C-alpha positions as a LaTeX table, in Angstrom:
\begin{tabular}{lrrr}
\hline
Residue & $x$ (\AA) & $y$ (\AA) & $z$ (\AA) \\
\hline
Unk1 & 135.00 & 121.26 & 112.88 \\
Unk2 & 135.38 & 117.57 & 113.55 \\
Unk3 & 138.06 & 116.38 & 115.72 \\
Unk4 & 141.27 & 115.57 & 114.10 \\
Unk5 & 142.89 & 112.47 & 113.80 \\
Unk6 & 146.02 & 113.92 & 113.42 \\
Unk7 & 146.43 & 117.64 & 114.17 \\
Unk8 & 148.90 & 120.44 & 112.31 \\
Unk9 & 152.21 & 119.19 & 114.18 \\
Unk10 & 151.22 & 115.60 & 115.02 \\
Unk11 & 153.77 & 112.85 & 113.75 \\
Unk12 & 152.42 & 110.04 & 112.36 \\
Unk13 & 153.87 & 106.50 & 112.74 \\
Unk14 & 156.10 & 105.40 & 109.64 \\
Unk15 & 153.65 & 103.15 & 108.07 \\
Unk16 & 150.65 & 105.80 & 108.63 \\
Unk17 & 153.32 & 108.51 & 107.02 \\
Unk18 & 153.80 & 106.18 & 103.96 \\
Unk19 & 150.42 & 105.21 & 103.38 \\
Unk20 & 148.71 & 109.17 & 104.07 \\
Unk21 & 151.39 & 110.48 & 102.02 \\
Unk22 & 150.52 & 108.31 & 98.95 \\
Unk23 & 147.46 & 109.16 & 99.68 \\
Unk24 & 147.69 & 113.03 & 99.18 \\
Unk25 & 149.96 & 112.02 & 96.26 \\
Unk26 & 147.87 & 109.94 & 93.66 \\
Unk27 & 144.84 & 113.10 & 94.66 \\
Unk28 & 147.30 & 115.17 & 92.63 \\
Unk29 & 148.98 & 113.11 & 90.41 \\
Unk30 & 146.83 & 112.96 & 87.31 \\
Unk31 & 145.90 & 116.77 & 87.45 \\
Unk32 & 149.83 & 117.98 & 87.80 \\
Unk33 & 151.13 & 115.38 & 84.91 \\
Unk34 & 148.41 & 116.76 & 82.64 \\
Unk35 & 149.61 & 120.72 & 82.56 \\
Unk36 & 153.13 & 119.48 & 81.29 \\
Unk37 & 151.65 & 117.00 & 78.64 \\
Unk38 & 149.30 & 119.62 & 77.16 \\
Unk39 & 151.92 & 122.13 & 77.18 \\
Unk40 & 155.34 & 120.10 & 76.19 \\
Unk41 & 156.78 & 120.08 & 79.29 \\
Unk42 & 158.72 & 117.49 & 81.68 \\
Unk43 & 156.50 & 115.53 & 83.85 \\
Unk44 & 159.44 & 114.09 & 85.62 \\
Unk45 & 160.12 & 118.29 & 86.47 \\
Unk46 & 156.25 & 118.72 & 87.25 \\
Unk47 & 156.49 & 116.34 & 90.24 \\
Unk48 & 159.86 & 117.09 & 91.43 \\
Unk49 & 159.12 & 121.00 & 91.42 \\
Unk50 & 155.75 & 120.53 & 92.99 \\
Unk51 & 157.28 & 118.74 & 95.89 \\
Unk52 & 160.21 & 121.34 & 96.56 \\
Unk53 & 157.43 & 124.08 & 96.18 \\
Unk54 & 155.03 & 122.35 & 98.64 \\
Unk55 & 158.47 & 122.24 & 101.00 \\
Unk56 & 159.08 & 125.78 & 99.99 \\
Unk57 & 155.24 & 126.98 & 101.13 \\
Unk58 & 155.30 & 124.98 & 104.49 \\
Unk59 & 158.77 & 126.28 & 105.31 \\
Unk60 & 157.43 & 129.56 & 104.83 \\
Unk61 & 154.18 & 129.48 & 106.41 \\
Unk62 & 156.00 & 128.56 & 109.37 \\
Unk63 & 154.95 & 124.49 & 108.87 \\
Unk64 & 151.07 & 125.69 & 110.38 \\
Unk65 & 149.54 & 125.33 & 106.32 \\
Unk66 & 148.68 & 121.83 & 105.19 \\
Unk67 & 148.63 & 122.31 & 101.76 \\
Unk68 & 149.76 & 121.00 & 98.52 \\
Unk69 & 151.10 & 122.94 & 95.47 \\
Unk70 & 150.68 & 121.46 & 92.07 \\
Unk71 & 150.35 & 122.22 & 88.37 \\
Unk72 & 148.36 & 125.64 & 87.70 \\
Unk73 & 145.61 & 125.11 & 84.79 \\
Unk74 & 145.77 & 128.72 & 84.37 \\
Unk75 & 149.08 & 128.89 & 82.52 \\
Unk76 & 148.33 & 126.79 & 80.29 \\
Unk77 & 147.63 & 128.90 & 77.04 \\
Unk78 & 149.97 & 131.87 & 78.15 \\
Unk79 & 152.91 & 128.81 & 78.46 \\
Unk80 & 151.83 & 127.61 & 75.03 \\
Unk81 & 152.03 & 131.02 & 73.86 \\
Unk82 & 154.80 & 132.13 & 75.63 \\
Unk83 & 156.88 & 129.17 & 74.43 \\
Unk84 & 155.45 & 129.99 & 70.43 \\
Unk85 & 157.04 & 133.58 & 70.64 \\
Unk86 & 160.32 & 132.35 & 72.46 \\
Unk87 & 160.81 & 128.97 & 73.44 \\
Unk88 & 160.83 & 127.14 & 76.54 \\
Unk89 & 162.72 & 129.24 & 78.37 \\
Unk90 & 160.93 & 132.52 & 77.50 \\
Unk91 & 158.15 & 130.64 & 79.52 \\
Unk92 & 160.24 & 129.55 & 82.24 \\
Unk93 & 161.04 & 133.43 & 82.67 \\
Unk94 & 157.50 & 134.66 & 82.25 \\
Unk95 & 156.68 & 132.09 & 85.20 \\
Unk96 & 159.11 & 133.41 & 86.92 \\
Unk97 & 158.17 & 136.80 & 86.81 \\
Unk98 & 154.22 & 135.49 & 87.47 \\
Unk99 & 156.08 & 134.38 & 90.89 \\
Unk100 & 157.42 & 137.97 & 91.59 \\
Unk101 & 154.35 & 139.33 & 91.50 \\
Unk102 & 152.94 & 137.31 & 94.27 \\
Unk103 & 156.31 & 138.73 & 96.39 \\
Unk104 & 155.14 & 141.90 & 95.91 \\
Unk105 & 151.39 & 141.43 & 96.46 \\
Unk106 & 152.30 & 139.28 & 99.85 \\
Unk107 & 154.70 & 142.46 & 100.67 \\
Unk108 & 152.00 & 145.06 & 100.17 \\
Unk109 & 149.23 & 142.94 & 102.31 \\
Unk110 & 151.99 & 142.51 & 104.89 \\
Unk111 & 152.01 & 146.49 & 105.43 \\
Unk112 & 148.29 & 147.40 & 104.14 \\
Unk113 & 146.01 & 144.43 & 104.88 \\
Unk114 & 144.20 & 142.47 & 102.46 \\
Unk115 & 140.74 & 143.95 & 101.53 \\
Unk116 & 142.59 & 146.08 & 98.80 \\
Unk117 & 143.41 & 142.59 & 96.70 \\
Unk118 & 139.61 & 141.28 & 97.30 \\
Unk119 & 138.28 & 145.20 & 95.92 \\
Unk120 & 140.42 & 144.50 & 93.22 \\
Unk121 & 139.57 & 141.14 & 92.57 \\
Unk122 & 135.75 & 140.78 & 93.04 \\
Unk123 & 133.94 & 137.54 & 91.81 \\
Unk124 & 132.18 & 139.75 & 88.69 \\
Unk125 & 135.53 & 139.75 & 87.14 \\
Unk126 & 137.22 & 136.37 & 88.18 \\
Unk127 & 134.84 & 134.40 & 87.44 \\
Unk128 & 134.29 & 134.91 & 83.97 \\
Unk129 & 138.25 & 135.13 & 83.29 \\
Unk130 & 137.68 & 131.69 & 85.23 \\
Unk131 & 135.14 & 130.46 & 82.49 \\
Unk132 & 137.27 & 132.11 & 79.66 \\
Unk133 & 140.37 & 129.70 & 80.67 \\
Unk134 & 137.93 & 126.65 & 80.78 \\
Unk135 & 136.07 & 127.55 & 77.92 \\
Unk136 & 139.38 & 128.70 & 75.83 \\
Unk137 & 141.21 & 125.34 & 76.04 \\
Unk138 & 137.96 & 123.33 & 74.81 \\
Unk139 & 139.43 & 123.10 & 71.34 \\
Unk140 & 142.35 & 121.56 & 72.84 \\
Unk141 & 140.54 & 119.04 & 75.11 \\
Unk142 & 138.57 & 117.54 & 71.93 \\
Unk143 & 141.35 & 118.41 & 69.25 \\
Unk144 & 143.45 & 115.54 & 71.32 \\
Unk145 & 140.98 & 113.62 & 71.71 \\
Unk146 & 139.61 & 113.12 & 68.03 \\
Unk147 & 142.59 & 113.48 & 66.04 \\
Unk148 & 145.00 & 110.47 & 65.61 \\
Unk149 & 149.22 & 111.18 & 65.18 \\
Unk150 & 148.76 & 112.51 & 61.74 \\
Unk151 & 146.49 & 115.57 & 62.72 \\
Unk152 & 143.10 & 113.70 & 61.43 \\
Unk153 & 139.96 & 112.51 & 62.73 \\
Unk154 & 140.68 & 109.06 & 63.95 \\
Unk155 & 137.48 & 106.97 & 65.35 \\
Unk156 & 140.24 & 104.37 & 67.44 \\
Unk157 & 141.43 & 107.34 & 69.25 \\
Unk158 & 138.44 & 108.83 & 69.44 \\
Unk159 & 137.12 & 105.74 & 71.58 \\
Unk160 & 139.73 & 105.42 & 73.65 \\
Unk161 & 138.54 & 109.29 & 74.53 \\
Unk162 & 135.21 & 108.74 & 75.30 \\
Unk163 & 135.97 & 105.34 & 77.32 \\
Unk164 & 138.32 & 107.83 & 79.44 \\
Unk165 & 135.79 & 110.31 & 79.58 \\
Unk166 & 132.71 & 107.78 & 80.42 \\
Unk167 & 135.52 & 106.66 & 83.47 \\
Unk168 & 136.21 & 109.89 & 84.93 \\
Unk169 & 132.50 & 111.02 & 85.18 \\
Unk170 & 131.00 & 107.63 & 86.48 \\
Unk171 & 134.41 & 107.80 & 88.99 \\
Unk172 & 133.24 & 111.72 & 89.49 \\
Unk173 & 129.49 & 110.62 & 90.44 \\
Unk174 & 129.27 & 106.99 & 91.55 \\
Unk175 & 132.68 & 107.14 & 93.77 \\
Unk176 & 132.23 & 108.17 & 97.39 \\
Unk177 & 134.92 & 108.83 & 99.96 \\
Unk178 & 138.43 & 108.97 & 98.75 \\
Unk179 & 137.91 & 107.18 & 95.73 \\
Unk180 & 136.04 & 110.38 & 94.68 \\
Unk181 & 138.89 & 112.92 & 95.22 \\
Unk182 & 140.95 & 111.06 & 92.32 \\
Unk183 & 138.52 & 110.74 & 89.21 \\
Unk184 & 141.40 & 112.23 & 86.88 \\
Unk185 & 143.95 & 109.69 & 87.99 \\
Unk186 & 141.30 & 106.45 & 87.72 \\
Unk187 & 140.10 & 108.15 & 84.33 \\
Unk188 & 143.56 & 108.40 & 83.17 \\
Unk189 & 144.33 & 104.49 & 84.27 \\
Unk190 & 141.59 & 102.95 & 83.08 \\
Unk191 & 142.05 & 104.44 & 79.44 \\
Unk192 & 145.21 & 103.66 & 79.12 \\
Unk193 & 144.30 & 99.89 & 80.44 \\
Unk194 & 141.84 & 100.32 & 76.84 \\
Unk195 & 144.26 & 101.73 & 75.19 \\
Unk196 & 146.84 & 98.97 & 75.95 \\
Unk197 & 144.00 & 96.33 & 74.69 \\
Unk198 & 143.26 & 98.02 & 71.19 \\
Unk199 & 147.18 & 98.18 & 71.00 \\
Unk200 & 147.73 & 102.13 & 71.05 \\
Unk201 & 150.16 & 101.92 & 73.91 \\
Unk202 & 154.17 & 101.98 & 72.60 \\
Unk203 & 155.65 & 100.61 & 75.95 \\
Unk204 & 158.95 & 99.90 & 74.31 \\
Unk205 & 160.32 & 103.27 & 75.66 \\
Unk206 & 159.88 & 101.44 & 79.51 \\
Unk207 & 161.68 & 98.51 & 78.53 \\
Unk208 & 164.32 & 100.44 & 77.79 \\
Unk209 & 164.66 & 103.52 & 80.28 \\
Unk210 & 166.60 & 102.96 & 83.38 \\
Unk211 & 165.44 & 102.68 & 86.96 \\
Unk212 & 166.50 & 106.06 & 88.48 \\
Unk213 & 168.11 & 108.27 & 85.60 \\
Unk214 & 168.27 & 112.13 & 85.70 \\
Unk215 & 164.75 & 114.50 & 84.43 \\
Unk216 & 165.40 & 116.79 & 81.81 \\
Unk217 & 165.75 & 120.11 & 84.19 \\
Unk218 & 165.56 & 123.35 & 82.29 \\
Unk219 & 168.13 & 126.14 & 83.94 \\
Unk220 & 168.68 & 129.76 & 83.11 \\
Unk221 & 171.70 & 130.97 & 81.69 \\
Unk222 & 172.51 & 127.29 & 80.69 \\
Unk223 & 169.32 & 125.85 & 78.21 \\
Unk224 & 168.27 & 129.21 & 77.30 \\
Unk225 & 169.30 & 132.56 & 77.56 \\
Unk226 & 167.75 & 135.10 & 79.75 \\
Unk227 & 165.69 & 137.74 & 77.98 \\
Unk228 & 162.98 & 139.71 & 78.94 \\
Unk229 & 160.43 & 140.70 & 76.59 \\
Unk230 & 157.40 & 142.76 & 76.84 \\
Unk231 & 155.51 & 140.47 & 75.37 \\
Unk232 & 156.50 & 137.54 & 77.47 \\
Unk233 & 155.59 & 139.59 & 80.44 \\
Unk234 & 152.30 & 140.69 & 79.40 \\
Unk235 & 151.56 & 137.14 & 78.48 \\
Unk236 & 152.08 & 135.46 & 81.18 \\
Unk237 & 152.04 & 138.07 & 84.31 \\
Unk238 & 148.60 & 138.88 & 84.55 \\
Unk239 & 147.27 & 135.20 & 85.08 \\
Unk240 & 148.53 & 136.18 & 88.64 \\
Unk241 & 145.41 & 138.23 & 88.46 \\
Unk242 & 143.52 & 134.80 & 88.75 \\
Unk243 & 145.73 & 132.40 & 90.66 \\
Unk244 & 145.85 & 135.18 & 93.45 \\
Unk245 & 142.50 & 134.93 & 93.68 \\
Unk246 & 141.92 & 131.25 & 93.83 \\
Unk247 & 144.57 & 131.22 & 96.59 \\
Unk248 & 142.73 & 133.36 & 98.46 \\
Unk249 & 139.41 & 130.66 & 98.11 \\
Unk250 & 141.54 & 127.70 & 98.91 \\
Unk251 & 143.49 & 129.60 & 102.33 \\
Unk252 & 139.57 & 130.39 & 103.06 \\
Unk253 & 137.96 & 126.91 & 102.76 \\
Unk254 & 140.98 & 125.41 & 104.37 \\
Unk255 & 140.50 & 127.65 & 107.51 \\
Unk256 & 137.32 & 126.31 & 107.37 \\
Unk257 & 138.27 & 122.83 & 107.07 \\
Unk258 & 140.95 & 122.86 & 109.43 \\
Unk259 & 139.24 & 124.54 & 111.95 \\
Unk260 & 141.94 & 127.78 & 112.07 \\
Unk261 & 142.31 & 131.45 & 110.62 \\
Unk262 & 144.77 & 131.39 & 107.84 \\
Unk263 & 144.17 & 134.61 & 106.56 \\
Unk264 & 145.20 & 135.96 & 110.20 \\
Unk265 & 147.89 & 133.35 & 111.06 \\
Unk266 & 150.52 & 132.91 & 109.77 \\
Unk267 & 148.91 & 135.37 & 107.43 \\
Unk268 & 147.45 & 135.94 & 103.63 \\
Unk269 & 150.86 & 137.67 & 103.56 \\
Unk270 & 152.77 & 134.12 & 104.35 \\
Unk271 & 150.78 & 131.71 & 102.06 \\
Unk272 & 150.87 & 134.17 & 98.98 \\
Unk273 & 154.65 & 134.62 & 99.32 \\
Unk274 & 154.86 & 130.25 & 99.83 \\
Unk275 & 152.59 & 130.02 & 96.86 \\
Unk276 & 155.05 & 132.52 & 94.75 \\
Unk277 & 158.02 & 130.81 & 96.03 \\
Unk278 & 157.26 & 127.59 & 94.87 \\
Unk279 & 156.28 & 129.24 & 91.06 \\
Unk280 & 159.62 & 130.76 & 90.87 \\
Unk281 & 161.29 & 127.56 & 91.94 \\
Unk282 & 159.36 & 126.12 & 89.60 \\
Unk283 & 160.55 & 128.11 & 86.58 \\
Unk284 & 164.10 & 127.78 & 87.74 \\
Unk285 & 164.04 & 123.89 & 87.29 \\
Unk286 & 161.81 & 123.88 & 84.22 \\
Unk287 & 158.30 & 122.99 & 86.06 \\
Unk288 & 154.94 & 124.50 & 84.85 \\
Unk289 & 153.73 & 127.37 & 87.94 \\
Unk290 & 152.30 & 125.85 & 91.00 \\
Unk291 & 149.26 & 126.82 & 92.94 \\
Unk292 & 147.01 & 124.83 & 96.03 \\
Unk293 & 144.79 & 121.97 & 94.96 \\
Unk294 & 141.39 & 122.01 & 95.69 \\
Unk295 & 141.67 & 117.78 & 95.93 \\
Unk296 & 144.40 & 117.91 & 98.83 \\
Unk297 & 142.22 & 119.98 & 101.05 \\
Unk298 & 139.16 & 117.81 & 100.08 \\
Unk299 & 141.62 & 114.92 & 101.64 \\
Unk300 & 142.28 & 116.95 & 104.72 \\
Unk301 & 138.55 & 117.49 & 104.63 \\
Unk302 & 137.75 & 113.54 & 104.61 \\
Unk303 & 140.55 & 112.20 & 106.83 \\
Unk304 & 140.68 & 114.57 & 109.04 \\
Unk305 & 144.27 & 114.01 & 108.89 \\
Unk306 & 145.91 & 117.80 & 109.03 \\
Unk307 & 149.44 & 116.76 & 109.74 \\
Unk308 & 152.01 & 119.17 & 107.61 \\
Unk309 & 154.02 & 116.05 & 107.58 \\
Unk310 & 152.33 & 114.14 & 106.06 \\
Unk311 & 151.73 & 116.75 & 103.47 \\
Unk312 & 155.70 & 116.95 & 103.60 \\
Unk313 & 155.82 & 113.37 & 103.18 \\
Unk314 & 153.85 & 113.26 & 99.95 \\
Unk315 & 156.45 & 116.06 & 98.71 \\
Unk316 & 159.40 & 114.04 & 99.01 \\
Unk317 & 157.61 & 111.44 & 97.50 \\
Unk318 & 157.07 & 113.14 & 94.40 \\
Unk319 & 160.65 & 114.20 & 94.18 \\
Unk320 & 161.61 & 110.79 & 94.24 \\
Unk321 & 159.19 & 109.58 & 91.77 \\
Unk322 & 160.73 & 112.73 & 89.60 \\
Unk323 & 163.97 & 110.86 & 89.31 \\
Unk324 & 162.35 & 107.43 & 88.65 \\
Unk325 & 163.12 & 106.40 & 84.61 \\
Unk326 & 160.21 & 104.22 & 84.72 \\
Unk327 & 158.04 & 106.10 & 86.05 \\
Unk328 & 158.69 & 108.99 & 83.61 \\
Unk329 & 158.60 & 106.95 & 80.66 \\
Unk330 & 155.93 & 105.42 & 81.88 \\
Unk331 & 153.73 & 108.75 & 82.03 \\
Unk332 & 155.68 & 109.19 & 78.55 \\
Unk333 & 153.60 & 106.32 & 77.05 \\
Unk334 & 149.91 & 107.64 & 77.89 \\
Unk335 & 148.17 & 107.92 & 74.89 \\
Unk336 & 146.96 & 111.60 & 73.73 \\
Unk337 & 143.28 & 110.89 & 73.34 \\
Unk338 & 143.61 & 109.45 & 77.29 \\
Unk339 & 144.70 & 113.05 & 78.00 \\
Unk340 & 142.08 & 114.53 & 75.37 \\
Unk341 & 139.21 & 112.18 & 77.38 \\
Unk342 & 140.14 & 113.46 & 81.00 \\
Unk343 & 140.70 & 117.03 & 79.66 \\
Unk344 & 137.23 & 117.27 & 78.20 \\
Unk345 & 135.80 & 116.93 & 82.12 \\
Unk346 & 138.66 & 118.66 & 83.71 \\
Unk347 & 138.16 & 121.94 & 81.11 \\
Unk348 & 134.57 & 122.12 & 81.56 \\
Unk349 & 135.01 & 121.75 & 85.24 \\
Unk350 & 137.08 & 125.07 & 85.17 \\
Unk351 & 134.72 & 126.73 & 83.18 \\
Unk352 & 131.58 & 125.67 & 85.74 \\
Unk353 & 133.62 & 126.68 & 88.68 \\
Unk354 & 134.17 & 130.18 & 87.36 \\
Unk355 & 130.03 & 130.17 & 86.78 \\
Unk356 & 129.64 & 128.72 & 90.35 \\
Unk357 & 131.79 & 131.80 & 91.78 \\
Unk358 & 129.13 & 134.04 & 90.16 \\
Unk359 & 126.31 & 132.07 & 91.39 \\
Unk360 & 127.30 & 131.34 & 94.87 \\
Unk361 & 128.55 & 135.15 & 95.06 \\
Unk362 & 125.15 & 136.24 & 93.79 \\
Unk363 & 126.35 & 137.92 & 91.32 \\
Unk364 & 122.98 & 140.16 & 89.99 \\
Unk365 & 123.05 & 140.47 & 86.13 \\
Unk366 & 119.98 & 142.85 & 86.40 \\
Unk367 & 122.78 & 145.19 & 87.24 \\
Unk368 & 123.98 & 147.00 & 84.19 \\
Unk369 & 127.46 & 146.85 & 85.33 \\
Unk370 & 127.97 & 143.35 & 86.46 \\
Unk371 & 126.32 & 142.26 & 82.74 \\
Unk372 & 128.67 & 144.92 & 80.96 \\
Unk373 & 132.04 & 143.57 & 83.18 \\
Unk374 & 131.52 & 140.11 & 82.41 \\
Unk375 & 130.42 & 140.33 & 78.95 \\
Unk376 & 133.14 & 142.31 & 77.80 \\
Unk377 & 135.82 & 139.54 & 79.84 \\
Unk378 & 134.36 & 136.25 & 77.87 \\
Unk379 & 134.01 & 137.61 & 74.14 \\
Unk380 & 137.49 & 139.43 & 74.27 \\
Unk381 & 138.93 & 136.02 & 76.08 \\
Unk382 & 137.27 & 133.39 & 74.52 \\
Unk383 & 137.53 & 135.13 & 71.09 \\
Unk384 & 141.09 & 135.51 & 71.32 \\
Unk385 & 141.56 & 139.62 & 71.01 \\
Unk386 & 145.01 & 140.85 & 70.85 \\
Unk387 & 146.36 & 144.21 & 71.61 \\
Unk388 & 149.63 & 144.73 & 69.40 \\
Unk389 & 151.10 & 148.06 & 70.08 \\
Unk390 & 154.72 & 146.17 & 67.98 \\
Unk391 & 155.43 & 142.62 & 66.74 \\
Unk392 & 157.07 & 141.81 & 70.06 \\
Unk393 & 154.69 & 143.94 & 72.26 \\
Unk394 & 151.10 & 142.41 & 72.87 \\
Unk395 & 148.52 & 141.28 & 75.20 \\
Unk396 & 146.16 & 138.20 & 73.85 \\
Unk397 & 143.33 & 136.38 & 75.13 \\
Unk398 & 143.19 & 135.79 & 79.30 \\
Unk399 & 145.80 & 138.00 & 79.68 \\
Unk400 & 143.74 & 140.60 & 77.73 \\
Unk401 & 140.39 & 139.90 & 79.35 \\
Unk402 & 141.64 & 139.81 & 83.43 \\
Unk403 & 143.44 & 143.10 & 82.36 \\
Unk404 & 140.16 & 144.56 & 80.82 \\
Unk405 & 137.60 & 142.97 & 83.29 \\
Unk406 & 139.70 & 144.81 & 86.60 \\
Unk407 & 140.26 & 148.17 & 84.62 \\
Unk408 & 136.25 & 147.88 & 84.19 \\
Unk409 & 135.72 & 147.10 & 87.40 \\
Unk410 & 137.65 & 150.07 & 88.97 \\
Unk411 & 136.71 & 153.33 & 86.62 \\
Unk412 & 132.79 & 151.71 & 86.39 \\
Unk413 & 130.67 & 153.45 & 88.66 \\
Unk414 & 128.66 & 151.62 & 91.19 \\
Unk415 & 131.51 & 149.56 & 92.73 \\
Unk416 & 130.00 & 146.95 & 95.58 \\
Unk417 & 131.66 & 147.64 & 99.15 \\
Unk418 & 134.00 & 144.86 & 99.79 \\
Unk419 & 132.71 & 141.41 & 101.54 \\
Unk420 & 135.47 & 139.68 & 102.90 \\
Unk421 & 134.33 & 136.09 & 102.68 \\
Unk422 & 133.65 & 136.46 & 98.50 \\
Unk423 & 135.35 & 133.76 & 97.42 \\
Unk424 & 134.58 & 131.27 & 100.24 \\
Unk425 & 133.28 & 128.62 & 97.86 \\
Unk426 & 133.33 & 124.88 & 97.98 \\
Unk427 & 135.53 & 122.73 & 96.35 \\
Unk428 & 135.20 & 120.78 & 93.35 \\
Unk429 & 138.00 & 118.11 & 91.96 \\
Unk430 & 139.55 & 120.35 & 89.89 \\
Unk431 & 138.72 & 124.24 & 90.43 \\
Unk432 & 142.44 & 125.44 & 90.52 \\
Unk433 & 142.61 & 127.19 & 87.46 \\
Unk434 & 144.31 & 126.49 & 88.29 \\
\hline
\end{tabular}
């Protein structure tokens, strides 16, 4: 490990705090204000609840974590079809209850360790559930960024795609220190800049909204009822199955990075509970589920900058932006084939990370029951199988596959002994699935 500039509990001086928080920031900006635009959510409520959730995990991993939580890419079907079968608020709930589960994982590795979750979660069955969500939203990536308003092919939009596209990858490639850690975000500007020239952009909406006015929050009991549904659960609950395990990569690489054990202190336990927390708070406010980004430890990793406050600092800032009018209508204005263009990359970057889990696990397909585990995991995902026992009882798609893929992996004979450093993988912009 290289010596830090600014360790764990180092302050930094008020114009270093401003500018590293930004910093940390615009590296998850574009990613977070994508999940909510795909899935009809508030992007004003994306940033505000990522920045009380990153408060909420460095409260409760005793402020010895830099990390920060943003939009989980994993959701995003199960919100879409959560919010099909029951509204908004049924997903709200079902994220909710995605957030319990991590309470009682981080309960049960407080009492019997950790190598039980890693058993149950081996690389032969994340990482094709990890290609299936990458490879399952593809129709969505070029669906938005083909079709024009009225649902048909339009070639206008269709360029302002591929000039957003052609942006993000040369950013991806040709970019080299920080610069490289925010292709999405430059991607995302410099379409809209095209868009704004061919005259796509509406920016009336700016003009009109007010400096700081109140984000549309979404509360329980008050916007929607709260009821629990089988279905809702089964939709949405086991894509813990995957986030759990790409928290368990990021805590790893960041030990690495930072130069301490995380998984010993303050604990697995600590970070999977901070990580839940900030879900459920999440869902409580009307936010899409939270999970660590892979682009805020490749900051730490570059700056060498490890201060929690600073990660702190780029919280509040993203609460504040929350309540900004212009700022929110401002994100309300991006055109969808800008999203469509930067989705294309982002998607298939999901779908490669999964395969990269499998390759730098050396995963051996000669092996009858590493072939059978993950073939069974991408047809029944990516084809979309459902299991309806009732009309309001069913498991679809990821949900279906992660379920199938861990069942296989358990009663299949032949189980591997656990190695504890299995998902200690590198980085790439966008591998939360998050």
């Amino acid at each position: 490990m290289n010596k830090p500039v600014l360790d764990i509990k180092d302050v930094p001086s008020p114009l270093q705090w401003l500018t590293l928080s930004l910093q940390h920031l615009f590296a998850m900006f574009g990613a977070t204000i994508l999940v909510p635009y795909l899935v009809g959510l508030s992007p004003a409520m994306a940033l505000i609840s990522s920045g009380l959730g990153t408060l909420a995990f460095l409260i409760i991993t005793k402020w010895q974590v830099p990390a920060y939580l943003g939009s989980s890419f994993a959701f995003i079907s199960p919100i879409i079809a959560a919010k099909a079968a029951g509204g908004p608020g049924a997903a709200m709930i079902g994220s909710f209850l995605a957030g319990l589960v991590y309470g009682v994982v981080a309960l049960i590795i407080k009492k019997a360790g950790y190598r039980w979750i890693m058993s149950l979660l081996p690389p032969v069955v994340v990482g094709p559930v990890i290609i299936v969500i990458g490879l399952g939203l593809a129709n969505v990536a070029v669906g938005m960024a083909m079709n024009g308003p009225d649902g048909k092919y339009n070639l206008t939009y269709f360029s302002v795609a591929l000039v957003t596209l052609a942006a993000t990858i040369v950013c991806s490639i040709f970019s080299r220190g920080l610069f490289s850690l925010v292709p999405v975000l430059a991607g995302i500007i410099v379409g809209y800049v095209y868009a704004l020239i061919i005259g796509v952009v509406d920016l009336s909406k700016v003009a009109k909204a007010k400096l700081f006015e109140m984000p549309d929050f979404l509360l329980p009991g008050i916007d929607y009822p709260i009821h629990i549904t089988g279905q809702i659960v089964l939709l949405m609950v086991p894509v813990a199955i995957v986030t759990l395990s790409e928290h368990i990569g990021h805590q790893l690489v960041l030990s690495k990075v930072v130069g301490r054990d995380y998984i010993k202190n303050p604990g697995l336990h600590r970070s999977i509970l901070g990580d839940g927390t900030a879900t459920m708070i999440s869902a409580l406010i009307g936010g899409p589920p939270k999970t660590t980004y892979g682009e805020n430890i490749g900051v730490l990793a570059i700056t060498r900058v490890y201060s929690v406050y600073v990660l702190a600092g780029a919280a509040v800032l993203a609460i504040v932006f929350g309540f900004v009018g212009k700022i929110t209508a401002l994100i309300g204005t991006i055109p969808t084939p800008v999203m469509g263009g930067v989705s294309i990359l982002l998607f298939g970057i999901i779908a490669s990370s999964g395969l990269r889990m499998l390759v730098d696990s050396k995963v051996d397909f000669g092996d009858k029951r590493n072939l059978v585990i993950s073939s069974v995991i991408l047809v029944i995902g990516i084809g979309g199988a459902i299991l309806k026992v009732s009309e309001t009882f069913q498991i679809q798609g990821m949900a279906l596959a992660a379920i199938v893929g861990v069942i296989l992996n358990l009663i299949l004979p032949g189980r591997p002994e656990v190695n504890e450093n299995m998902f200690e993988l590198e980085e790439t912009n966008d591998d939360h699935v998050a």
